């Protein structure tokens, strides 16, 4: 197995040969050599089961990262390659690069590189310092080097990522909100080109919200899909590395509307184009154990949506008035309704049976 020094030297040699031709897009000239670099570093770190799946960029899907990375079949992270000289500091990005960063910062594990520098980001925050190679990536050739083993360490961190099991509902709400925001952006973009989503938006308006804009549809759809996957975990349905058709079939036994939202994603023309957000949602939510998370307390849901909206879209939270009444205020309101439902005027006997569940439900403030 070649040493780190030889691996980097070989990377520099191949890249320099490509740039010497004077043709091709700079990012494309880096792709092949970068794939070889990852293979070598992964093998050196004991991760031979690494697969880089290149993302196909279309005009209306330019925010997608260059690669989805799988380790032993499990989605582990994403890679974005920039042209040499652009660097890996998001604060310096402008235009398209800035808009793309705003999307990719929602993801839990992203490696940025321009060939010269490498940086790891998790949920928009950089993990450790950036690693810079010594010598020009475009011309150094075999003389390209790295001063220490920091590059190897960075790749080990990147390839070893796994979703964390949230310990409390607030942590789950925050993690879910970021990915829902990314899904909303992807859906809104695809409405321009994807007939299946446009047809769904038409049905949505006809049946539910006649005046809904494309942005409002994308928001409603993204939240529905996100909560369908979350509901699947509450119901104990396995998500990890499963076909969404199977998940939606299981969910449909008790939750028809939520299952329908997932069924739409099984369309072969839609799912691959939403794979960045949807696959990541599946992976992140696959470790959620709601019974353990809630401590079997039905009131654990009470403030979940408020926390979710605060991370997903604070302006939407304010616009919808999503602030929830404390349990101490909810219980007397429920008791009052229960008393009325059992009075001589209504003579309805279901009040007591439902009151305990209602007291734990969300109540608009």
Coordinates of N, CA, C and O in Angstrom, one line a residue, residues 133-284:
X133 N -2.5 21.4 0.6 CA -1.3 20.7 0.1 C -0.2 21.7 -0.3 O -0.5 22.9 -0.5
X134 N 1.0 21.2 -0.3 CA 2.2 22.1 -0.5 C 2.6 22.0 -2.0 O 2.8 20.9 -2.5
X135 N 2.6 23.1 -2.6 CA 2.9 23.2 -4.1 C 1.6 23.5 -4.8 O 0.5 23.2 -4.3
X136 N 1.7 23.9 -6.0 CA 0.5 24.3 -6.8 C -0.1 23.0 -7.4 O 0.5 22.2 -8.0
X137 N -1.4 22.8 -7.1 CA -2.1 21.6 -7.6 C -2.1 21.6 -9.1 O -2.1 20.5 -9.7
X138 N -2.0 22.7 -9.8 CA -2.0 22.7 -11.3 C -0.7 22.4 -11.9 O -0.6 21.9 -13.0
X139 N 0.4 22.7 -11.2 CA 1.7 22.6 -11.8 C 2.8 21.8 -11.1 O 3.8 21.4 -11.6
X140 N 2.6 21.5 -9.8 CA 3.6 20.9 -9.0 C 3.9 19.5 -9.4 O 5.1 19.0 -9.3
X141 N 2.9 18.8 -9.9 CA 3.2 17.4 -10.4 C 3.6 16.5 -9.2 O 3.0 16.5 -8.2
X142 N 4.7 15.7 -9.5 CA 5.1 14.8 -8.4 C 5.6 15.5 -7.2 O 5.7 14.8 -6.1
X143 N 5.9 16.7 -7.3 CA 6.4 17.5 -6.1 C 5.3 17.9 -5.1 O 5.6 18.4 -4.0
X144 N 4.1 17.7 -5.5 CA 3.0 18.0 -4.6 C 3.1 17.2 -3.3 O 3.4 16.0 -3.4
X145 N 2.9 17.8 -2.2 CA 3.1 17.1 -0.9 C 2.1 17.6 0.1 O 1.4 18.6 0.0
X146 N 2.2 17.0 1.3 CA 1.4 17.4 2.5 C 2.3 17.3 3.7 O 3.1 16.4 3.8
X147 N 2.3 18.3 4.5 CA 3.2 18.5 5.6 C 3.2 17.4 6.7 O 4.2 17.1 7.3
X148 N 2.0 16.9 6.9 CA 1.8 15.9 8.0 C 0.7 14.9 7.6 O 0.3 14.8 6.4
X149 N 0.2 14.2 8.6 CA -0.9 13.2 8.3 C -2.3 13.8 8.4 O -3.3 13.0 8.5
X150 N -2.4 15.1 8.4 CA -3.7 15.7 8.6 C -4.7 15.4 7.5 O -5.9 15.3 7.8
X151 N -4.3 15.2 6.3 CA -5.2 14.8 5.2 C -5.8 13.5 5.5 O -7.0 13.3 5.3
X152 N -4.9 12.5 5.9 CA -5.4 11.2 6.2 C -6.4 11.2 7.3 O -7.5 10.6 7.3
X153 N -6.1 12.0 8.4 CA -7.1 12.2 9.5 C -8.4 12.8 9.1 O -9.5 12.3 9.5
X154 N -8.4 13.8 8.2 CA -9.6 14.4 7.7 C -10.5 13.4 7.0 O -11.7 13.3 7.2
X155 N -9.9 12.6 6.1 CA -10.6 11.6 5.4 C -11.2 10.5 6.3 O -12.3 10.0 6.1
X156 N -10.4 10.1 7.3 CA -10.9 9.2 8.3 C -12.2 9.7 9.0 O -13.1 9.0 9.2
X157 N -12.1 11.0 9.3 CA -13.3 11.6 10.0 C -14.5 11.6 9.0 O -15.6 11.3 9.4
X158 N -14.2 12.0 7.8 CA -15.3 12.1 6.8 C -16.0 10.7 6.6 O -17.2 10.6 6.6
X159 N -15.1 9.7 6.4 CA -15.7 8.4 6.0 C -16.2 7.6 7.2 O -16.9 6.6 7.0
X160 N -16.0 8.1 8.4 CA -16.4 7.4 9.6 C -17.8 7.9 10.1 O -18.3 7.5 11.2
X161 N -18.3 8.9 9.5 CA -19.5 9.6 9.9 C -20.7 8.5 10.0 O -20.8 7.7 9.2
X162 N -21.5 8.7 11.0 CA -22.7 7.9 11.2 C -23.7 8.8 11.9 O -23.4 9.6 12.7
X163 N -25.0 8.6 11.6 CA -26.0 9.5 12.3 C -26.0 9.2 13.8 O -25.9 8.1 14.2
X164 N -26.2 10.3 14.5 CA -26.3 10.2 16.0 C -27.7 10.0 16.4 O -28.7 10.4 15.8
X165 N -27.9 9.2 17.4 CA -29.2 9.0 18.0 C -29.6 10.1 18.9 O -29.0 10.3 19.9
X166 N -30.6 11.0 18.5 CA -30.9 12.1 19.4 C -31.4 11.7 20.7 O -32.1 10.7 20.9
X167 N -31.0 12.5 21.7 CA -31.3 12.1 23.1 C -32.6 12.8 23.6 O -33.2 12.4 24.6
X168 N -33.0 13.9 22.9 CA -34.2 14.6 23.3 C -34.9 15.1 22.1 O -34.3 15.3 21.0
X169 N -36.2 15.3 22.2 CA -37.0 15.8 21.0 C -36.4 17.0 20.3 O -36.5 17.2 19.1
X170 N -35.9 18.0 21.1 CA -35.3 19.2 20.6 C -34.2 18.9 19.6 O -34.1 19.5 18.5
X171 N -33.3 17.9 19.9 CA -32.2 17.6 19.0 C -32.8 17.0 17.7 O -32.3 17.3 16.6
X172 N -33.8 16.2 17.8 CA -34.4 15.6 16.6 C -35.0 16.7 15.8 O -34.9 16.6 14.6
X173 N -35.7 17.6 16.4 CA -36.4 18.7 15.7 C -35.4 19.5 14.9 O -35.6 19.8 13.7
X174 N -34.2 19.8 15.5 CA -33.2 20.6 14.8 C -32.6 19.9 13.6 O -32.4 20.5 12.6
X175 N -32.3 18.6 13.8 CA -31.6 17.9 12.7 C -32.6 17.7 11.6 O -32.3 17.8 10.4
X176 N -33.9 17.4 11.9 CA -34.9 17.2 10.9 C -35.2 18.5 10.1 O -35.4 18.5 8.9
X177 N -35.2 19.6 10.8 CA -35.5 20.9 10.2 C -34.5 21.3 9.1 O -34.9 21.8 8.0
X178 N -33.3 21.1 9.3 CA -32.3 21.4 8.3 C -32.5 20.6 7.0 O -32.4 21.2 5.9
X179 N -32.8 19.3 7.1 CA -32.9 18.5 5.9 C -34.2 18.8 5.3 O -34.3 18.7 4.0
X180 N -35.3 19.1 6.0 CA -36.5 19.5 5.4 C -36.4 20.8 4.6 O -37.0 20.9 3.5
X181 N -35.6 21.7 5.1 CA -35.3 22.9 4.4 C -34.6 22.7 3.0 O -35.0 23.3 2.0
X182 N -33.7 21.7 3.0 CA -33.0 21.3 1.8 C -34.0 20.7 0.8 O -34.0 21.0 -0.4
X183 N -34.9 19.8 1.3 CA -35.9 19.1 0.5 C -36.8 20.2 -0.1 O -37.2 20.1 -1.3
X184 N -37.2 21.1 0.7 CA -38.1 22.2 0.1 C -37.4 22.9 -1.1 O -38.1 23.1 -2.1
X185 N -36.2 23.2 -0.9 CA -35.4 23.9 -2.0 C -35.4 23.0 -3.3 O -35.6 23.5 -4.4
X186 N -35.1 21.7 -3.1 CA -35.0 20.8 -4.2 C -36.4 20.7 -4.9 O -36.5 20.7 -6.2
X187 N -37.5 20.6 -4.1 CA -38.8 20.4 -4.7 C -39.1 21.7 -5.5 O -39.7 21.6 -6.6
X188 N -38.9 22.9 -5.0 CA -39.2 24.1 -5.6 C -38.5 24.2 -7.0 O -39.0 24.7 -8.0
X189 N -37.2 23.8 -7.0 CA -36.4 23.8 -8.2 C -37.0 22.9 -9.3 O -37.1 23.2 -10.5
X190 N -37.3 21.7 -8.8 CA -37.8 20.6 -9.7 C -39.2 20.9 -10.3 O -39.5 20.4 -11.4
X191 N -39.9 21.8 -9.7 CA -41.2 22.2 -10.3 C -41.1 22.8 -11.6 O -42.0 22.8 -12.4
X192 N -39.9 23.3 -11.9 CA -39.7 24.0 -13.2 C -39.6 22.9 -14.3 O -40.1 23.2 -15.5
X193 N -39.1 21.8 -14.0 CA -38.8 20.8 -15.1 C -39.5 19.4 -14.9 O -39.5 18.7 -15.9
X194 N -40.0 19.1 -13.7 CA -40.5 17.8 -13.5 C -42.0 17.7 -13.6 O -42.7 18.2 -12.7
X195 N -42.5 17.1 -14.6 CA -44.0 17.0 -14.9 C -44.7 16.3 -13.7 O -45.8 16.8 -13.4
X196 N -44.1 15.3 -13.1 CA -44.8 14.6 -12.1 C -45.0 15.5 -10.9 O -46.1 15.4 -10.3
X197 N -44.1 16.3 -10.5 CA -44.3 17.2 -9.4 C -45.3 18.3 -9.7 O -46.1 18.7 -8.9
X198 N -45.2 18.8 -11.0 CA -46.2 19.8 -11.4 C -47.6 19.3 -11.3 O -48.5 20.0 -10.9
X199 N -47.8 18.0 -11.7 CA -49.1 17.4 -11.7 C -49.6 17.3 -10.2 O -50.8 17.5 -9.9
X200 N -48.7 16.9 -9.4 CA -49.0 16.8 -8.0 C -49.4 18.2 -7.4 O -50.3 18.3 -6.6
X201 N -48.7 19.2 -7.8 CA -49.0 20.5 -7.3 C -50.4 21.0 -7.8 O -51.1 21.6 -7.0
X202 N -50.7 20.6 -9.0 CA -52.1 20.9 -9.5 C -53.1 20.2 -8.6 O -54.1 20.8 -8.3
X203 N -52.9 18.9 -8.3 CA -53.9 18.2 -7.5 C -53.9 18.8 -6.1 O -55.0 18.9 -5.5
X204 N -52.8 19.2 -5.6 CA -52.7 19.8 -4.2 C -53.6 21.1 -4.2 O -54.4 21.3 -3.2
X205 N -53.5 21.9 -5.2 CA -54.3 23.1 -5.3 C -55.8 22.8 -5.4 O -56.6 23.5 -4.8
X206 N -56.1 21.8 -6.3 CA -57.5 21.5 -6.5 C -58.2 21.0 -5.3 O -59.3 21.3 -5.0
X207 N -57.5 20.2 -4.5 CA -58.1 19.5 -3.4 C -57.9 20.2 -2.1 O -58.8 20.1 -1.2
X208 N -56.8 21.0 -1.9 CA -56.5 21.5 -0.6 C -56.4 23.0 -0.6 O -57.1 23.7 0.2
X209 N -55.5 23.6 -1.4 CA -55.2 25.0 -1.3 C -55.2 25.6 -2.7 O -54.2 25.6 -3.4
X210 N -56.3 26.1 -3.1 CA -56.5 26.6 -4.5 C -55.5 27.7 -4.8 O -55.1 27.9 -6.0
X211 N -55.1 28.6 -3.8 CA -54.3 29.7 -4.1 C -52.8 29.5 -3.8 O -52.0 30.5 -3.7
X212 N -52.4 28.3 -3.5 CA -51.0 28.0 -3.1 C -50.0 28.3 -4.2 O -50.2 27.9 -5.4
X213 N -49.0 29.0 -3.9 CA -47.9 29.3 -4.9 C -47.0 28.1 -4.9 O -47.1 27.1 -4.1
X214 N -46.1 28.1 -5.9 CA -45.1 27.0 -6.0 C -44.3 26.9 -4.7 O -44.0 25.8 -4.3
X215 N -43.9 28.0 -4.2 CA -43.1 28.0 -2.9 C -43.9 27.4 -1.8 O -43.4 26.6 -1.0
X216 N -45.2 27.7 -1.7 CA -46.1 27.2 -0.7 C -46.3 25.7 -0.9 O -46.3 24.9 0.1
X217 N -46.4 25.3 -2.1 CA -46.6 23.8 -2.4 C -45.3 23.1 -2.0 O -45.3 22.0 -1.3
X218 N -44.1 23.6 -2.4 CA -42.9 23.0 -2.0 C -42.7 22.9 -0.5 O -42.2 21.9 0.0
X219 N -43.1 23.9 0.2 CA -43.0 23.9 1.7 C -43.9 22.8 2.2 O -43.5 22.0 3.1
X220 N -45.2 22.8 1.8 CA -46.1 21.8 2.3 C -45.7 20.4 2.0 O -45.8 19.4 2.8
X221 N -45.2 20.2 0.8 CA -44.8 18.8 0.3 C -43.6 18.4 1.1 O -43.5 17.2 1.6
X222 N -42.6 19.3 1.3 CA -41.4 18.9 2.0 C -41.7 18.5 3.5 O -41.2 17.5 4.0
X223 N -42.6 19.3 4.1 CA -42.9 19.0 5.5 C -43.7 17.7 5.6 O -43.5 16.9 6.5
X224 N -44.6 17.4 4.6 CA -45.4 16.2 4.6 C -44.5 15.0 4.5 O -44.6 14.0 5.3
X225 N -43.5 15.0 3.6 CA -42.6 13.9 3.4 C -41.7 13.7 4.6 O -41.5 12.6 5.1
X226 N -41.2 14.8 5.1 CA -40.4 14.7 6.3 C -41.1 14.1 7.5 O -40.6 13.2 8.2
X227 N -42.3 14.5 7.7 CA -43.1 14.0 8.9 C -43.6 12.6 8.6 O -43.8 11.8 9.5
X228 N -43.7 12.2 7.3 CA -44.1 10.8 7.0 C -43.0 9.9 7.4 O -43.2 8.8 8.0
X229 N -41.7 10.3 7.1 CA -40.6 9.5 7.4 C -40.4 9.4 9.0 O -40.1 8.4 9.5
X230 N -40.7 10.6 9.6 CA -40.6 10.6 11.1 C -41.7 9.7 11.7 O -41.4 9.0 12.6
X231 N -42.9 9.8 11.1 CA -44.0 9.0 11.6 C -43.7 7.5 11.4 O -44.1 6.7 12.3
X232 N -43.0 7.2 10.4 CA -42.6 5.8 10.1 C -41.8 5.3 11.3 O -42.0 4.1 11.8
X233 N -40.8 6.1 11.8 CA -40.0 5.7 12.9 C -40.8 5.6 14.2 O -40.6 4.7 15.0
X234 N -41.8 6.5 14.4 CA -42.6 6.4 15.5 C -43.4 5.1 15.5 O -43.6 4.5 16.6
X235 N -43.8 4.7 14.3 CA -44.5 3.4 14.2 C -43.6 2.2 14.2 O -44.0 1.1 14.1
X236 N -42.3 2.4 14.3 CA -41.3 1.3 14.4 C -41.0 0.8 13.0 O -40.4 -0.3 12.9
X237 N -41.2 1.5 12.0 CA -40.9 1.0 10.6 C -39.4 1.3 10.3 O -38.9 2.4 10.5
X238 N -38.7 0.3 9.8 CA -37.3 0.5 9.5 C -37.1 1.4 8.2 O -37.8 1.2 7.2
X239 N -36.2 2.3 8.3 CA -35.9 3.2 7.2 C -34.6 2.9 6.5 O -34.4 3.1 5.3
X240 N -33.6 2.5 7.2 CA -32.2 2.4 6.7 C -32.1 1.5 5.5 O -32.6 0.3 5.5
X241 N -31.6 2.1 4.4 CA -31.3 1.3 3.2 C -32.5 0.5 2.6 O -32.3 -0.6 2.1
X242 N -33.7 1.1 2.8 CA -34.8 0.5 2.2 C -35.5 1.3 1.1 O -35.4 2.5 1.0
X243 N -36.1 0.5 0.2 CA -36.9 1.2 -0.8 C -38.1 1.9 -0.2 O -38.8 1.4 0.6
X244 N -38.3 3.1 -0.7 CA -39.4 3.9 -0.1 C -40.8 3.3 -0.4 O -41.7 3.6 0.3
X245 N -40.9 2.6 -1.5 CA -42.2 1.9 -1.8 C -42.5 1.0 -0.6 O -43.7 0.9 -0.2
X246 N -41.6 0.2 -0.1 CA -41.8 -0.7 1.0 C -42.2 0.1 2.3 O -43.1 -0.3 3.0
X247 N -41.5 1.2 2.5 CA -41.8 2.1 3.7 C -43.2 2.6 3.6 O -44.0 2.6 4.5
X248 N -43.6 3.1 2.4 CA -44.9 3.7 2.2 C -46.0 2.7 2.3 O -47.1 3.0 2.9
X249 N -45.8 1.5 1.9 CA -46.8 0.4 2.0 C -47.0 0.1 3.5 O -48.2 -0.1 3.9
X250 N -46.0 0.0 4.3 CA -46.2 -0.2 5.7 C -46.9 0.9 6.4 O -47.8 0.7 7.2
X251 N -46.5 2.1 6.0 CA -47.1 3.3 6.7 C -48.5 3.4 6.3 O -49.4 3.9 7.1
X252 N -48.9 3.0 5.1 CA -50.2 3.2 4.6 C -51.3 2.4 5.3 O -52.5 2.6 5.2
X253 N -50.8 1.4 6.1 CA -51.8 0.6 6.9 C -52.6 1.4 7.9 O -53.7 1.2 8.1
X254 N -51.9 2.5 8.4 CA -52.6 3.4 9.4 C -52.6 4.8 9.0 O -53.3 5.6 9.6
X255 N -51.8 5.2 8.0 CA -51.7 6.7 7.7 C -51.7 6.8 6.2 O -50.6 7.0 5.6
X256 N -52.8 6.9 5.6 CA -53.0 6.9 4.2 C -52.4 8.1 3.5 O -51.6 8.0 2.5
X257 N -52.6 9.3 4.0 CA -52.2 10.6 3.4 C -50.6 10.6 3.5 O -50.0 11.0 2.4
X258 N -50.0 10.3 4.6 CA -48.6 10.3 4.7 C -48.0 9.3 3.8 O -46.9 9.6 3.1
X259 N -48.6 8.2 3.7 CA -48.0 7.1 2.8 C -48.1 7.6 1.3 O -47.2 7.3 0.5
X260 N -49.1 8.3 1.0 CA -49.3 8.8 -0.4 C -48.1 9.7 -0.8 O -47.6 9.7 -1.9
X261 N -47.7 10.6 0.2 CA -46.6 11.5 -0.1 C -45.3 10.7 -0.4 O -44.5 11.1 -1.3
X262 N -45.1 9.6 0.3 CA -43.9 8.8 0.1 C -44.1 8.0 -1.2 O -43.1 7.8 -1.9
X263 N -45.3 7.6 -1.6 CA -45.5 6.9 -2.8 C -45.1 7.7 -4.0 O -44.5 7.2 -5.0
X264 N -45.4 9.0 -4.0 CA -45.0 9.9 -5.1 C -43.5 9.8 -5.3 O -43.0 9.8 -6.5
X265 N -42.7 9.7 -4.2 CA -41.3 9.7 -4.4 C -40.7 8.5 -5.0 O -39.6 8.4 -5.5
X266 N -41.6 7.4 -5.1 CA -41.1 6.2 -5.7 C -41.1 6.3 -7.2 O -40.6 5.4 -7.9
X267 N -41.7 7.3 -7.8 CA -41.7 7.6 -9.2 C -40.2 7.6 -9.7 O -39.4 8.5 -9.2
X268 N -39.8 6.8 -10.6 CA -38.4 6.8 -11.0 C -37.9 8.1 -11.7 O -36.7 8.3 -11.7
X269 N -38.9 8.9 -12.1 CA -38.5 10.2 -12.6 C -38.3 11.3 -11.6 O -37.7 12.3 -11.9
X270 N -38.7 11.0 -10.3 CA -38.6 12.0 -9.3 C -37.6 11.7 -8.2 O -36.8 12.5 -7.9
X271 N -37.6 10.5 -7.7 CA -36.8 10.1 -6.6 C -35.3 10.4 -6.8 O -34.6 11.0 -5.9
X272 N -34.7 10.0 -7.9 CA -33.2 10.3 -8.1 C -32.9 11.8 -8.0 O -31.8 12.1 -7.6
X273 N -33.8 12.6 -8.3 CA -33.6 14.0 -8.4 C -33.8 14.7 -7.0 O -33.4 15.8 -6.8
X274 N -34.4 13.9 -6.1 CA -34.5 14.4 -4.7 C -33.6 13.5 -3.7 O -33.8 13.6 -2.5
X275 N -32.7 12.8 -4.3 CA -32.0 11.8 -3.5 C -31.1 12.4 -2.5 O -30.9 11.8 -1.4
X276 N -30.5 13.6 -2.7 CA -29.6 14.2 -1.7 C -30.4 14.4 -0.4 O -29.9 14.0 0.7
X277 N -31.5 15.0 -0.5 CA -32.3 15.3 0.8 C -33.0 14.1 1.3 O -33.0 13.8 2.5
X278 N -33.7 13.3 0.4 CA -34.5 12.2 0.9 C -33.6 11.1 1.5 O -33.9 10.5 2.5
X279 N -32.6 10.7 0.8 CA -31.7 9.7 1.3 C -31.1 10.1 2.6 O -30.9 9.2 3.5
X280 N -30.7 11.3 2.7 CA -30.1 11.8 4.0 C -31.1 11.7 5.1 O -30.8 11.4 6.2
X281 N -32.3 12.2 4.8 CA -33.4 12.1 5.8 C -33.6 10.6 6.3 O -33.7 10.3 7.5
X282 N -33.6 9.7 5.3 CA -33.8 8.3 5.7 C -32.6 7.8 6.6 O -32.9 7.2 7.6
X283 N -31.4 8.2 6.3 CA -30.3 7.8 7.0 C -30.3 8.4 8.4 O -30.0 7.7 9.4
X284 N -30.6 9.7 8.5 CA -30.5 10.4 9.8 C -31.7 9.9 10.7 O -31.5 9.7 11.9

